[in-house]
């Protein structure tokens, strides 16, 4: 009898502790008291972490796993809905990036959703659709930070002062970054570039670069022989000497393309994926790395 009692007690303690563990299983989170902000993917997580930095009772958790890649065509997994059920606020890029949004709205109609790209002027991509990759330009990132800040203040007015102060500090850093990149890129000789996916038009627009061709291939999958041949043809036709691939794409394909075109391959990071607990300066750090790559490639 005594043993059974102990077992029951252990089991109940287990239940209590599992209930206390956070939505992703490893953070301390008090469901009723705290504000849980869930972000759809990496850049939204970095921006929001900066805006909500150090605010008591506010937690920011990223929904997608680090290896997700860009969010187009992303399909929700059961764990995503589970975390969204616990969320008070869901922060998305919007502009069509989260194709699963309707499903979230229909299943969780009460969830407060903040759209970072709200009201922003969007460029058309090659298929005539709106390009959602606004955060890849620094100006776009700053506007998204502003929109997220406004949304958070509206949803959680008690913390307005903190959100505002954090946001102003962060925007100052981003403005300084933008200025230093403009200075560094203004006298570059070659301005023609080829990229792998439609992530860079806003970046190119901001820094006066010319995207000659975009090679659309699925991140994380090896291109077929036919696709590879098409890519090689496109690069030769455009007579481009440098090609910018992304960390999410296969280096094997890039090497093969380089060998057959003579184009040199460099990596530009569109800040779509990164580690789960990214440092708050990740966006600036990645952009500074991109800047160095561009200067090296286009000199
Ligand atoms: Zn993308």
Short mmCIF file of C-alpha atoms and ligand atoms in Angstrom, two decimals:
data_model
loop_
_atom_site.label_atom_id
_atom_site.label_comp_id
_atom_site.label_asym_id
_atom_site.label_seq_id
_atom_site.Cartn_x
_atom_site.Cartn_y
_atom_site.Cartn_z
CA UNK A 1 0.00 0.00 0.00
CA UNK A 2 2.81 2.35 1.01
CA UNK A 3 4.68 1.59 -2.19
CA UNK A 4 1.61 2.32 -4.34
CA UNK A 5 1.17 5.64 -2.55
CA UNK A 6 4.73 6.60 -3.30
CA UNK A 7 4.28 5.64 -6.92
CA UNK A 8 1.16 7.77 -7.17
CA UNK A 9 2.99 10.68 -5.55
CA UNK A 10 5.91 10.31 -7.97
CA UNK A 11 3.50 10.22 -10.87
CA UNK A 12 1.70 13.33 -9.66
CA UNK A 13 5.00 15.16 -9.21
CA UNK A 14 5.91 14.14 -12.73
CA UNK A 15 2.63 15.62 -13.98
CA UNK A 16 3.22 18.85 -12.10
CA UNK A 17 6.74 19.21 -13.50
CA UNK A 18 5.74 18.41 -17.06
CA UNK A 19 3.04 21.05 -16.83
CA UNK A 20 5.63 23.58 -15.66
CA UNK A 21 8.08 22.95 -18.44
CA UNK A 22 7.80 25.35 -21.31
CA UNK A 23 6.05 25.00 -24.62
CA UNK A 24 9.20 23.65 -26.20
CA UNK A 25 9.86 21.49 -23.19
CA UNK A 26 12.89 23.26 -21.80
CA UNK A 27 12.07 26.75 -20.66
CA UNK A 28 10.48 27.78 -17.41
CA UNK A 29 7.14 29.21 -18.36
CA UNK A 30 4.10 30.04 -16.28
CA UNK A 31 1.18 29.49 -18.59
CA UNK A 32 -1.34 31.78 -16.89
CA UNK A 33 0.87 34.66 -15.87
CA UNK A 34 3.37 35.09 -18.66
CA UNK A 35 2.97 36.37 -22.19
CA UNK A 36 4.10 33.79 -24.72
CA UNK A 37 5.09 35.24 -28.07
CA UNK A 38 5.61 32.67 -30.82
CA UNK A 39 7.39 33.67 -34.04
CA UNK A 40 6.96 31.88 -37.35
CA UNK A 41 10.63 31.69 -38.35
CA UNK A 42 14.21 32.84 -37.72
CA UNK A 43 14.23 36.53 -38.77
CA UNK A 44 10.97 37.17 -36.91
CA UNK A 45 12.51 35.47 -33.88
CA UNK A 46 15.65 37.65 -33.96
CA UNK A 47 13.67 40.89 -34.34
CA UNK A 48 11.15 40.02 -31.65
CA UNK A 49 13.81 38.78 -29.23
CA UNK A 50 15.44 42.20 -29.45
CA UNK A 51 12.17 44.08 -28.94
CA UNK A 52 11.10 41.89 -26.00
CA UNK A 53 14.59 41.57 -24.51
CA UNK A 54 14.73 41.42 -20.72
CA UNK A 55 11.04 42.09 -20.15
CA UNK A 56 9.81 40.18 -17.15
CA UNK A 57 7.05 37.69 -17.88
CA UNK A 58 7.49 37.86 -21.65
CA UNK A 59 8.85 34.82 -23.49
CA UNK A 60 9.71 34.53 -27.16
CA UNK A 61 9.84 31.11 -28.79
CA UNK A 62 10.45 30.30 -32.45
CA UNK A 63 8.01 27.82 -33.96
CA UNK A 64 10.02 26.28 -36.79
CA UNK A 65 13.08 24.09 -36.39
CA UNK A 66 16.53 25.46 -37.33
CA UNK A 67 16.82 23.33 -40.48
CA UNK A 68 13.51 24.50 -41.97
CA UNK A 69 14.95 26.78 -44.66
CA UNK A 70 12.91 29.54 -46.20
CA UNK A 71 9.29 29.34 -45.18
CA UNK A 72 7.56 29.08 -48.57
CA UNK A 73 5.46 25.91 -48.81
CA UNK A 74 6.12 25.08 -45.16
CA UNK A 75 3.59 22.59 -43.81
CA UNK A 76 2.63 22.83 -40.15
CA UNK A 77 3.61 19.85 -38.00
CA UNK A 78 1.55 18.84 -34.92
CA UNK A 79 4.12 20.42 -32.58
CA UNK A 80 3.53 23.79 -34.27
CA UNK A 81 -0.21 23.78 -33.52
CA UNK A 82 0.56 22.68 -29.97
CA UNK A 83 2.80 25.64 -29.33
CA UNK A 84 0.40 28.02 -31.07
CA UNK A 85 -2.41 26.82 -28.80
CA UNK A 86 -0.36 28.09 -25.86
CA UNK A 87 0.68 31.33 -27.55
CA UNK A 88 -0.74 34.73 -26.68
CA UNK A 89 0.74 36.39 -29.75
CA UNK A 90 1.92 34.95 -33.06
CA UNK A 91 4.37 37.03 -35.08
CA UNK A 92 4.60 36.34 -38.77
CA UNK A 93 6.37 37.96 -41.71
CA UNK A 94 3.16 37.99 -43.72
CA UNK A 95 3.05 39.14 -47.37
CA UNK A 96 2.27 35.53 -48.27
CA UNK A 97 5.32 33.94 -46.64
CA UNK A 98 3.26 31.82 -44.24
CA UNK A 99 1.09 29.82 -46.61
CA UNK A 100 -0.28 27.90 -43.60
CA UNK A 101 -1.77 31.06 -42.09
CA UNK A 102 -5.39 30.32 -43.00
CA UNK A 103 -5.21 27.01 -41.21
CA UNK A 104 -3.93 28.73 -38.07
CA UNK A 105 -6.65 31.39 -38.22
CA UNK A 106 -9.42 28.85 -38.72
CA UNK A 107 -8.22 26.63 -35.87
CA UNK A 108 -7.23 29.41 -33.46
CA UNK A 109 -9.51 32.34 -34.26
CA UNK A 110 -8.72 34.06 -30.94
CA UNK A 111 -4.96 34.15 -31.46
CA UNK A 112 -3.48 37.66 -31.82
CA UNK A 113 -1.43 37.74 -35.03
CA UNK A 114 1.09 40.48 -35.79
CA UNK A 115 2.17 40.84 -39.40
CA UNK A 116 5.66 42.32 -39.68
CA UNK A 117 5.39 43.22 -43.37
CA UNK A 118 2.03 44.93 -42.94
CA UNK A 119 1.52 47.91 -45.25
CA UNK A 120 4.94 47.57 -46.87
CA UNK A 121 5.39 48.14 -50.56
CA UNK A 122 6.16 44.76 -52.14
CA UNK A 123 8.17 43.99 -55.25
CA UNK A 124 6.85 41.49 -57.80
CA UNK A 125 8.91 38.35 -58.29
CA UNK A 126 9.60 36.72 -61.66
CA UNK A 127 6.25 34.90 -61.59
CA UNK A 128 4.35 38.13 -61.00
CA UNK A 129 3.69 37.24 -57.38
CA UNK A 130 4.46 39.50 -54.44
CA UNK A 131 7.92 38.90 -53.04
CA UNK A 132 7.75 38.48 -49.24
CA UNK A 133 11.52 38.63 -48.46
CA UNK A 134 11.40 42.23 -47.21
CA UNK A 135 13.64 41.64 -44.16
CA UNK A 136 16.67 40.94 -46.38
CA UNK A 137 17.12 44.69 -46.94
CA UNK A 138 18.09 46.61 -43.82
CA UNK A 139 15.36 49.21 -44.45
CA UNK A 140 12.85 46.37 -44.69
CA UNK A 141 14.13 44.89 -41.44
CA UNK A 142 13.78 48.26 -39.71
CA UNK A 143 10.20 48.67 -40.95
CA UNK A 144 9.36 45.15 -39.77
CA UNK A 145 10.84 45.92 -36.34
CA UNK A 146 8.62 49.03 -36.20
CA UNK A 147 5.52 47.04 -37.17
CA UNK A 148 6.24 44.28 -34.66
CA UNK A 149 6.79 46.91 -31.95
CA UNK A 150 3.46 48.61 -32.72
CA UNK A 151 1.70 45.24 -32.70
CA UNK A 152 3.23 44.23 -29.37
CA UNK A 153 2.32 47.54 -27.76
CA UNK A 154 -1.28 47.14 -28.93
CA UNK A 155 -1.46 43.54 -27.69
CA UNK A 156 0.45 44.03 -24.42
CA UNK A 157 0.14 47.73 -23.48
CA UNK A 158 1.41 47.14 -19.93
CA UNK A 159 4.92 46.70 -21.34
CA UNK A 160 4.80 49.58 -23.82
CA UNK A 161 7.74 51.50 -22.31
CA UNK A 162 10.01 48.45 -22.48
CA UNK A 163 9.06 47.47 -26.01
CA UNK A 164 9.56 51.04 -27.19
CA UNK A 165 12.95 51.48 -25.55
CA UNK A 166 14.30 48.14 -26.80
CA UNK A 167 12.96 48.82 -30.25
CA UNK A 168 14.58 52.27 -30.46
CA UNK A 169 17.94 50.85 -29.38
CA UNK A 170 17.72 48.03 -31.90
CA UNK A 171 16.69 50.34 -34.75
CA UNK A 172 19.70 52.58 -33.99
CA UNK A 173 21.98 49.57 -34.46
CA UNK A 174 20.25 48.62 -37.71
CA UNK A 175 20.47 52.20 -39.02
CA UNK A 176 24.21 52.22 -38.29
CA UNK A 177 24.57 48.88 -40.06
CA UNK A 178 22.72 50.21 -43.11
CA UNK A 179 24.93 53.28 -43.28
CA UNK A 180 28.15 51.27 -43.00
CA UNK A 181 27.00 48.90 -45.75
CA UNK A 182 26.08 51.79 -48.02
CA UNK A 183 29.51 53.33 -47.47
CA UNK A 184 31.30 50.06 -48.12
CA UNK A 185 29.34 49.16 -51.26
CA UNK A 186 29.04 52.52 -52.98
CA UNK A 187 32.24 52.29 -55.04
CA UNK A 188 32.08 48.63 -56.00
CA UNK A 189 32.77 48.12 -59.72
CA UNK A 190 30.69 45.10 -60.67
CA UNK A 191 27.05 45.36 -59.68
CA UNK A 192 25.62 42.34 -61.59
CA UNK A 193 24.85 39.28 -59.51
CA UNK A 194 23.11 35.90 -59.88
CA UNK A 195 21.38 34.40 -56.87
CA UNK A 196 19.76 31.06 -56.10
CA UNK A 197 16.34 32.03 -54.83
CA UNK A 198 14.11 35.10 -54.82
CA UNK A 199 15.40 36.29 -51.46
CA UNK A 200 17.60 39.19 -52.54
CA UNK A 201 15.60 41.71 -54.62
CA UNK A 202 15.04 44.05 -51.65
CA UNK A 203 18.68 43.79 -50.65
CA UNK A 204 19.81 44.44 -54.24
CA UNK A 205 17.46 47.41 -54.52
CA UNK A 206 18.79 48.93 -51.33
CA UNK A 207 22.44 48.62 -52.30
CA UNK A 208 22.02 49.27 -56.01
CA UNK A 209 22.98 45.78 -57.18
CA UNK A 210 21.55 44.24 -60.32
CA UNK A 211 20.17 40.68 -60.14
CA UNK A 212 20.77 39.34 -63.63
CA UNK A 213 19.26 35.92 -63.02
CA UNK A 214 17.68 33.87 -60.24
CA UNK A 215 18.20 30.13 -60.27
CA UNK A 216 15.16 28.67 -58.55
CA UNK A 217 15.93 25.34 -56.94
CA UNK A 218 14.56 23.67 -53.85
CA UNK A 219 16.81 24.28 -50.86
CA UNK A 220 18.08 21.08 -49.26
CA UNK A 221 17.56 18.91 -52.33
CA UNK A 222 20.14 17.98 -54.94
CA UNK A 223 19.25 19.38 -58.37
CA UNK A 224 18.67 16.83 -61.12
CA UNK A 225 21.11 16.58 -64.03
CA UNK A 226 18.62 18.48 -66.18
CA UNK A 227 18.21 21.26 -63.65
CA UNK A 228 21.95 21.53 -63.28
CA UNK A 229 22.36 21.83 -67.04
CA UNK A 230 19.73 24.59 -67.17
CA UNK A 231 21.47 26.49 -64.41
CA UNK A 232 24.80 26.24 -66.17
CA UNK A 233 23.22 27.48 -69.40
CA UNK A 234 21.65 30.46 -67.60
CA UNK A 235 24.96 31.46 -66.04
CA UNK A 236 26.85 31.19 -69.31
CA UNK A 237 24.20 33.22 -71.13
CA UNK A 238 24.26 35.95 -68.52
CA UNK A 239 28.07 35.91 -68.68
CA UNK A 240 28.21 36.32 -64.97
CA UNK A 241 31.48 35.61 -63.23
CA UNK A 242 30.18 35.36 -59.68
CA UNK A 243 27.31 33.33 -58.38
CA UNK A 244 25.80 33.69 -54.94
CA UNK A 245 24.46 30.56 -53.38
CA UNK A 246 22.92 30.28 -49.92
CA UNK A 247 23.77 28.17 -46.87
CA UNK A 248 20.56 26.18 -47.38
CA UNK A 249 21.63 24.93 -50.82
CA UNK A 250 23.82 21.96 -51.67
CA UNK A 251 27.52 22.85 -51.93
CA UNK A 252 27.98 19.89 -54.29
CA UNK A 253 25.73 21.47 -56.91
CA UNK A 254 27.49 24.79 -56.49
CA UNK A 255 30.89 23.17 -56.98
CA UNK A 256 29.71 21.41 -60.09
CA UNK A 257 28.32 24.68 -61.50
CA UNK A 258 31.57 26.47 -60.72
CA UNK A 259 33.61 23.78 -62.47
CA UNK A 260 31.49 24.00 -65.62
CA UNK A 261 31.02 27.75 -65.93
CA UNK A 262 34.17 29.21 -64.47
CA UNK A 263 31.92 31.36 -62.27
CA UNK A 264 33.16 31.74 -58.76
CA UNK A 265 30.74 30.71 -56.05
CA UNK A 266 30.17 32.79 -52.93
CA UNK A 267 27.69 32.33 -50.14
CA UNK A 268 25.17 35.02 -49.21
CA UNK A 269 22.90 34.37 -46.26
CA UNK A 270 19.31 35.65 -46.53
CA UNK A 271 18.87 35.17 -42.75
CA UNK A 272 16.13 32.57 -43.08
CA UNK A 273 17.49 29.92 -40.72
CA UNK A 274 19.72 29.73 -37.70
CA UNK A 275 20.18 28.13 -34.32
CA UNK A 276 17.29 27.79 -31.91
CA UNK A 277 18.57 30.27 -29.32
CA UNK A 278 20.08 32.76 -31.72
CA UNK A 279 22.14 35.62 -30.30
CA UNK A 280 20.31 38.93 -30.43
CA UNK A 281 22.88 40.43 -32.82
CA UNK A 282 22.54 37.58 -35.33
CA UNK A 283 20.98 39.71 -38.05
CA UNK A 284 23.72 42.35 -37.90
CA UNK A 285 26.43 39.69 -37.73
CA UNK A 286 25.11 37.82 -40.78
CA UNK A 287 24.71 41.05 -42.77
CA UNK A 288 28.29 42.07 -41.95
CA UNK A 289 29.44 38.66 -43.22
CA UNK A 290 27.37 39.19 -46.38
CA UNK A 291 29.03 42.58 -46.82
CA UNK A 292 32.51 41.07 -46.62
CA UNK A 293 31.54 38.39 -49.14
CA UNK A 294 30.15 40.99 -51.56
CA UNK A 295 33.25 43.16 -51.33
CA UNK A 296 35.48 40.16 -51.94
CA UNK A 297 33.33 38.90 -54.84
CA UNK A 298 32.64 42.18 -56.63
CA UNK A 299 35.92 44.01 -56.25
ZN1 LIG B 1 12.57 32.49 -49.57
#
